Amino acid sequence: MSRKDRKVQYPRKLRKGDKVAIVSLSSGMLGEDFCSHNIEIGVKRLKEYGLEPVFMPNSLKGIEYLQGHPKARAKDLKDAFLDDSIAGIICAIGGDDTYRLLPYLMEDEEFIGAVEKNPKLFSGFSDTTINHLMFYKLGLSTYYGPNFICELGEMADEMLPYSKKAFESYLEGNESSEIVSSEIWYEERADFSRAAIGTDRIAHKEERGFELLQGGEVFQGELLGGCLESFYDILTTTRYKDEKDVYEKYQLFPNKEEWRGKVLFIETCEEKPVPELFEKEIIALKDRGVFDVINGVLVGKPQDEAYYEEYKEILTKVIDNEKLPIVYNVNFGHAVPRCALQYGVVAKVDMKQKKIYLDK
């Protein structure tokens, strides 16, 4: 089944009174005691927006149970789509084995039909890339953006302003059509315990903003991308031996023609890949012909600015096409704060204005 066989559906925004499902599609850490305060904080914030959180039955069963029961994780996602009272779905967190859900979803006609009949707002990042690619194939536009633990469960007294704006863009009447660089970036926390509630992250003034590494200052195309490590995992057998086979079976990595004219967005995870691995990851995309047909690249700010300059050099060296625009240090993915990028919408990148405009 090709994505071209299905019309792209853009789910409606959230409204006061809506139910929002929380799902653990990868790591089950939301169900562990050490995340109990994140749940309390996140629930309070959702209710302040007039939203009703619904923790799906398996979402709080913990790391060990969900590690051993991918079918249970998949069932929560399916049931959320089957429930007409649920308007949005927010992932708890990422992980590294979301691909194990695919056989239970991509071979379930009831689930596929529910996605088509009941399109819902879906948000998450990191290994949630796998879910985004699945929905992209099924014709649903999703958001590479806030998740429950990182944004709604943020332990500072308030959500980080830039990330808060990203989440609020999911609410009807708060739509945002442009992305600019955050004026501040934050280091990752060293302490996530209950004792750290109310403490602020270490903050830095953003000195660089969006950086145009090469190519034209203005370009556009539909957004398509995700976490670079998740892409590498599905194109190789580096992390799990069967992951590549699963992806090839369901043909979820877009083929070269599906990449044509797109704006690719990529970012690195909290593992902070060393430059040697980062280079392999970029080569893996190059070998699939991605850089031959896209209109431009958006690269996320590395978490804690790890290997900031090294990554820049690798990108221009490996891509080896000075005409292809590459914009670096964009606030999405694992670095904090983060915006939301919607799959399938047209991103109009204007580096004269240092803005990214979003247009369906």
XYZ file of C-alpha atoms in Angstrom:
360
model
C 0.000 0.000 0.000
C 1.526 3.282 -1.086
C 0.911 6.547 0.713
C -0.231 7.891 -2.646
C -3.206 5.535 -2.405
C -4.568 7.516 0.540
C -5.501 11.168 0.869
C -3.535 12.952 3.586
C -5.736 13.771 6.555
C -5.019 16.650 8.917
C -6.634 16.065 12.323
C -8.531 18.839 14.023
C -6.995 20.774 16.878
C -7.884 20.075 20.511
C -10.755 21.853 22.248
C -11.660 22.371 25.882
C -13.387 19.277 27.192
C -11.548 16.932 24.824
C -10.119 13.670 26.084
C -6.431 13.124 25.354
C -5.011 9.599 25.467
C -1.563 8.982 26.950
C 0.185 5.963 25.427
C 3.479 4.202 26.170
C 4.451 2.887 22.745
C 8.127 2.323 23.530
C 9.624 2.616 27.017
C 7.273 1.836 29.897
C 8.991 4.257 32.279
C 5.814 6.302 32.795
C 4.518 3.446 34.944
C 7.518 3.417 37.283
C 7.508 5.082 40.701
C 10.307 7.420 39.654
C 7.904 9.033 37.149
C 4.939 9.412 39.511
C 5.618 13.131 40.019
C 5.778 13.682 36.247
C 2.292 12.197 36.016
C 0.981 14.502 38.747
C 2.482 17.563 37.071
C 1.379 16.553 33.562
C -2.193 15.778 34.601
C -2.469 19.133 36.361
C -1.267 21.000 33.275
C -3.569 19.160 30.888
C -6.535 19.914 33.125
C -5.534 23.590 33.241
C -5.964 23.581 29.460
C -9.420 22.101 29.903
C -8.304 18.720 28.579
C -9.090 15.370 30.182
C -6.121 12.951 30.290
C -6.905 9.287 29.694
C -4.098 6.877 30.520
C -4.629 3.892 28.277
C -4.871 0.562 30.181
C -1.319 -0.613 29.492
C 0.446 2.749 29.565
C 1.292 2.581 33.283
C 2.300 -1.094 33.550
C 6.000 -0.303 33.726
C 9.203 -1.019 31.868
C 9.433 -4.779 32.349
C 5.832 -5.551 31.353
C 5.791 -3.354 28.260
C 9.222 -4.572 27.187
C 7.800 -8.091 27.101
C 4.398 -7.205 25.656
C 4.606 -5.091 22.483
C 1.115 -6.306 21.586
C -0.234 -4.554 24.694
C 1.406 -1.307 23.620
C -0.117 -1.654 20.153
C -3.546 -2.385 21.624
C -3.521 0.909 23.525
C -2.887 2.839 20.315
C -5.582 0.921 18.436
C -8.118 1.382 21.220
C -7.401 5.117 21.344
C -8.311 5.367 17.657
C -11.413 3.244 18.125
C -12.659 5.448 20.977
C -14.657 8.290 19.419
C -14.473 10.313 22.629
C -10.686 10.654 22.359
C -9.501 13.586 20.231
C -5.741 13.459 20.674
C -2.939 11.037 21.524
C 0.278 12.016 23.273
C 3.208 9.637 23.637
C 4.637 9.221 27.127
C 8.269 9.105 25.983
C 10.449 7.482 23.323
C 12.717 4.446 23.609
C 14.306 2.137 21.071
C 12.010 -0.735 20.086
C 8.752 0.806 18.848
C 9.187 -1.193 15.626
C 7.990 -4.286 17.522
C 4.449 -2.879 17.422
C 4.276 -2.837 13.638
C 3.059 -6.412 12.991
C 0.143 -5.853 15.382
C -0.863 -2.596 13.674
C 0.065 -2.850 10.000
C -1.682 -6.225 9.665
C -4.817 -5.108 11.522
C -7.429 -3.822 9.083
C -9.608 -2.583 11.942
C -6.792 -0.332 13.156
C -5.991 0.899 9.651
C -9.664 1.643 9.068
C -9.927 3.504 12.379
C -6.980 5.738 11.479
C -8.696 6.615 8.208
C -12.162 7.154 9.686
C -11.132 8.816 12.939
C -8.004 10.934 12.343
C -6.638 12.207 15.651
C -3.891 14.566 16.692
C -0.790 12.481 17.512
C 2.399 13.865 19.063
C 5.801 12.558 20.127
C 9.451 12.472 19.103
C 12.582 10.287 19.300
C 11.762 6.605 18.615
C 8.196 7.756 17.995
C 9.669 8.359 14.513
C 8.583 4.765 13.855
C 4.940 5.622 14.599
C 5.166 8.770 12.504
C 6.424 6.822 9.487
C 3.608 4.319 9.955
C 0.995 7.063 10.075
C 2.633 8.806 7.116
C 2.114 5.638 5.106
C -1.486 5.426 6.320
C -2.149 9.007 5.266
C -2.397 10.713 8.668
C -0.467 13.920 9.312
C 1.149 13.775 12.770
C 3.375 16.019 14.893
C 7.044 15.509 15.668
C 6.780 17.413 18.897
C 5.982 17.452 22.619
C 5.486 14.273 24.628
C 3.973 13.788 28.080
C 7.023 13.351 30.316
C 9.303 15.922 28.696
C 6.857 18.790 28.150
C 3.741 18.341 30.270
C 5.763 16.686 33.025
C 8.545 19.312 32.971
C 9.590 19.780 36.600
C 10.156 23.533 36.565
C 7.285 25.579 37.983
C 6.176 26.346 34.434
C 6.554 24.593 31.108
C 9.496 26.011 29.179
C 7.976 28.995 27.282
C 9.086 27.950 23.773
C 7.987 24.324 24.307
C 4.769 25.517 25.930
C 3.953 27.518 22.810
C 4.551 24.374 20.750
C 2.093 22.387 22.835
C -0.424 25.214 22.799
C -0.298 25.180 18.992
C -2.267 21.921 19.287
C -5.173 23.860 20.795
C -7.901 25.327 18.637
C -7.409 29.070 18.293
C -3.699 28.887 19.109
C -2.462 27.711 15.734
C 1.055 28.880 14.891
C 2.182 29.310 11.299
C 5.831 30.207 11.810
C 8.886 28.960 13.648
C 11.747 31.153 14.822
C 14.804 30.301 16.870
C 14.422 30.165 20.631
C 16.318 32.950 22.382
C 17.350 30.486 25.117
C 18.505 26.881 25.143
C 18.686 24.596 28.156
C 20.987 21.831 29.291
C 19.454 18.441 29.997
C 18.682 17.816 33.639
C 21.032 15.723 35.766
C 18.365 15.159 38.428
C 14.881 13.992 37.450
C 13.823 12.957 40.965
C 10.880 14.280 42.955
C 13.375 16.372 44.944
C 14.081 18.396 41.783
C 10.492 19.632 41.397
C 10.462 23.413 41.114
C 14.087 23.708 40.057
C 14.984 25.419 36.794
C 17.176 23.966 34.099
C 20.574 25.519 33.396
C 19.843 28.086 30.688
C 22.035 29.706 28.041
C 21.431 32.603 25.697
C 21.192 31.372 22.095
C 24.195 32.913 20.362
C 23.772 31.425 16.880
C 20.117 30.960 15.975
C 19.275 29.125 12.762
C 22.453 28.646 10.707
C 22.453 28.315 6.924
C 25.371 25.998 6.219
C 25.010 26.071 2.433
C 22.569 26.478 -0.444
C 19.910 29.051 -1.192
C 18.383 31.237 1.497
C 14.804 30.421 0.478
C 13.390 26.954 -0.202
C 10.273 24.945 0.516
C 8.743 21.473 0.526
C 6.557 19.127 2.548
C 8.066 18.107 5.878
C 9.269 14.532 6.328
C 11.855 13.259 8.786
C 12.562 12.203 12.350
C 15.280 11.028 14.701
C 18.494 10.195 12.878
C 19.248 7.210 15.120
C 15.788 5.751 14.453
C 16.388 6.077 10.707
C 19.784 4.398 11.028
C 18.312 1.562 13.084
C 15.682 0.755 10.469
C 18.205 0.865 7.637
C 20.728 -1.404 9.382
C 20.889 -4.268 11.861
C 22.968 -2.234 14.310
C 20.536 -2.170 17.256
C 18.143 -5.077 16.627
C 18.853 -7.771 14.066
C 15.254 -8.061 12.878
C 14.413 -4.335 12.732
C 15.502 -3.804 9.133
C 13.502 -6.870 8.003
C 10.367 -5.585 9.737
C 10.657 -2.211 8.022
C 11.284 -3.741 4.642
C 8.254 -5.993 5.079
C 5.933 -3.034 5.610
C 7.926 -0.662 3.352
C 7.750 2.133 5.884
C 10.940 3.963 5.001
C 9.871 6.290 2.168
C 11.307 5.368 -1.208
C 13.349 7.793 -3.272
C 10.344 9.141 -5.166
C 8.448 9.792 -1.945
C 11.351 11.971 -0.794
C 11.289 14.038 -3.979
C 10.651 17.722 -3.294
C 10.463 17.235 0.476
C 12.228 19.134 3.223
C 14.013 16.546 5.347
C 14.235 17.184 9.087
C 16.704 15.193 11.183
C 18.051 15.412 14.731
C 20.226 13.392 17.103
C 19.048 11.675 20.272
C 20.116 11.815 23.919
C 22.809 9.211 23.221
C 24.771 12.062 21.609
C 26.284 9.964 18.797
C 30.018 10.425 18.329
C 31.015 12.039 15.014
C 32.023 8.667 13.516
C 28.525 7.297 14.073
C 26.859 10.516 12.934
C 28.764 10.241 9.661
C 27.570 6.659 9.163
C 24.000 7.789 9.771
C 24.200 10.536 7.167
C 25.837 8.130 4.705
C 22.948 5.690 5.225
C 20.492 8.354 4.060
C 22.748 9.321 1.175
C 22.934 5.704 0.032
C 19.129 5.667 -0.215
C 19.261 8.637 -2.588
C 17.484 10.989 -0.199
C 19.831 13.933 -0.752
C 19.512 13.606 -4.531
C 15.824 14.543 -4.601
C 14.910 16.664 -1.556
C 14.608 20.456 -1.601
C 16.451 21.102 1.644
C 17.441 19.877 5.101
C 16.531 21.103 8.585
C 18.900 19.830 11.286
C 17.966 19.962 14.950
C 20.151 21.496 17.620
C 22.232 18.715 19.245
C 21.317 18.084 22.876
C 23.642 20.127 25.117
C 25.327 21.262 21.860
C 27.304 18.008 21.789
C 29.655 17.787 18.759
C 28.096 20.993 17.440
C 30.878 21.941 15.010
C 31.828 18.372 14.107
C 28.294 17.595 12.920
C 28.286 20.676 10.684
C 31.472 19.589 8.944
C 30.192 16.046 8.419
C 26.898 17.232 6.929
C 28.503 19.350 4.222
C 31.225 16.775 3.518
C 28.971 13.720 3.183
C 26.053 15.380 1.394
C 28.613 16.824 -1.024
C 26.147 19.030 -2.902
C 26.707 22.695 -2.164
C 23.445 23.647 -3.893
C 21.296 21.703 -1.403
C 20.202 24.069 1.392
C 21.068 22.917 4.913
C 19.726 24.863 7.896
C 21.298 23.877 11.214
C 20.518 24.469 14.910
C 16.717 24.337 14.614
C 14.787 23.820 17.867
C 13.165 20.426 17.492
C 13.858 16.935 18.774
C 15.925 16.107 21.836
C 17.459 19.510 22.520
C 15.448 21.757 24.806
C 13.298 23.718 24.109
C 11.490 22.209 21.152
C 8.908 23.177 18.564
C 6.480 20.899 16.728
C 6.924 19.931 13.075
C 3.866 18.586 11.281
C 4.377 15.860 8.715
C 3.099 16.652 5.258
C 2.683 20.399 5.667
C 4.715 22.719 3.435
C 7.629 24.361 5.196
C 8.693 27.607 3.558
C 12.178 28.333 4.851
C 13.304 31.937 4.580
C 16.785 32.458 5.983
C 16.703 36.116 5.007
C 14.091 36.453 7.738
C 15.438 33.459 9.735
C 11.932 32.028 9.860
C 10.191 28.807 8.852
C 6.606 29.283 7.676
C 4.197 26.352 7.812
C 1.387 26.006 5.280
C -0.956 23.115 4.526
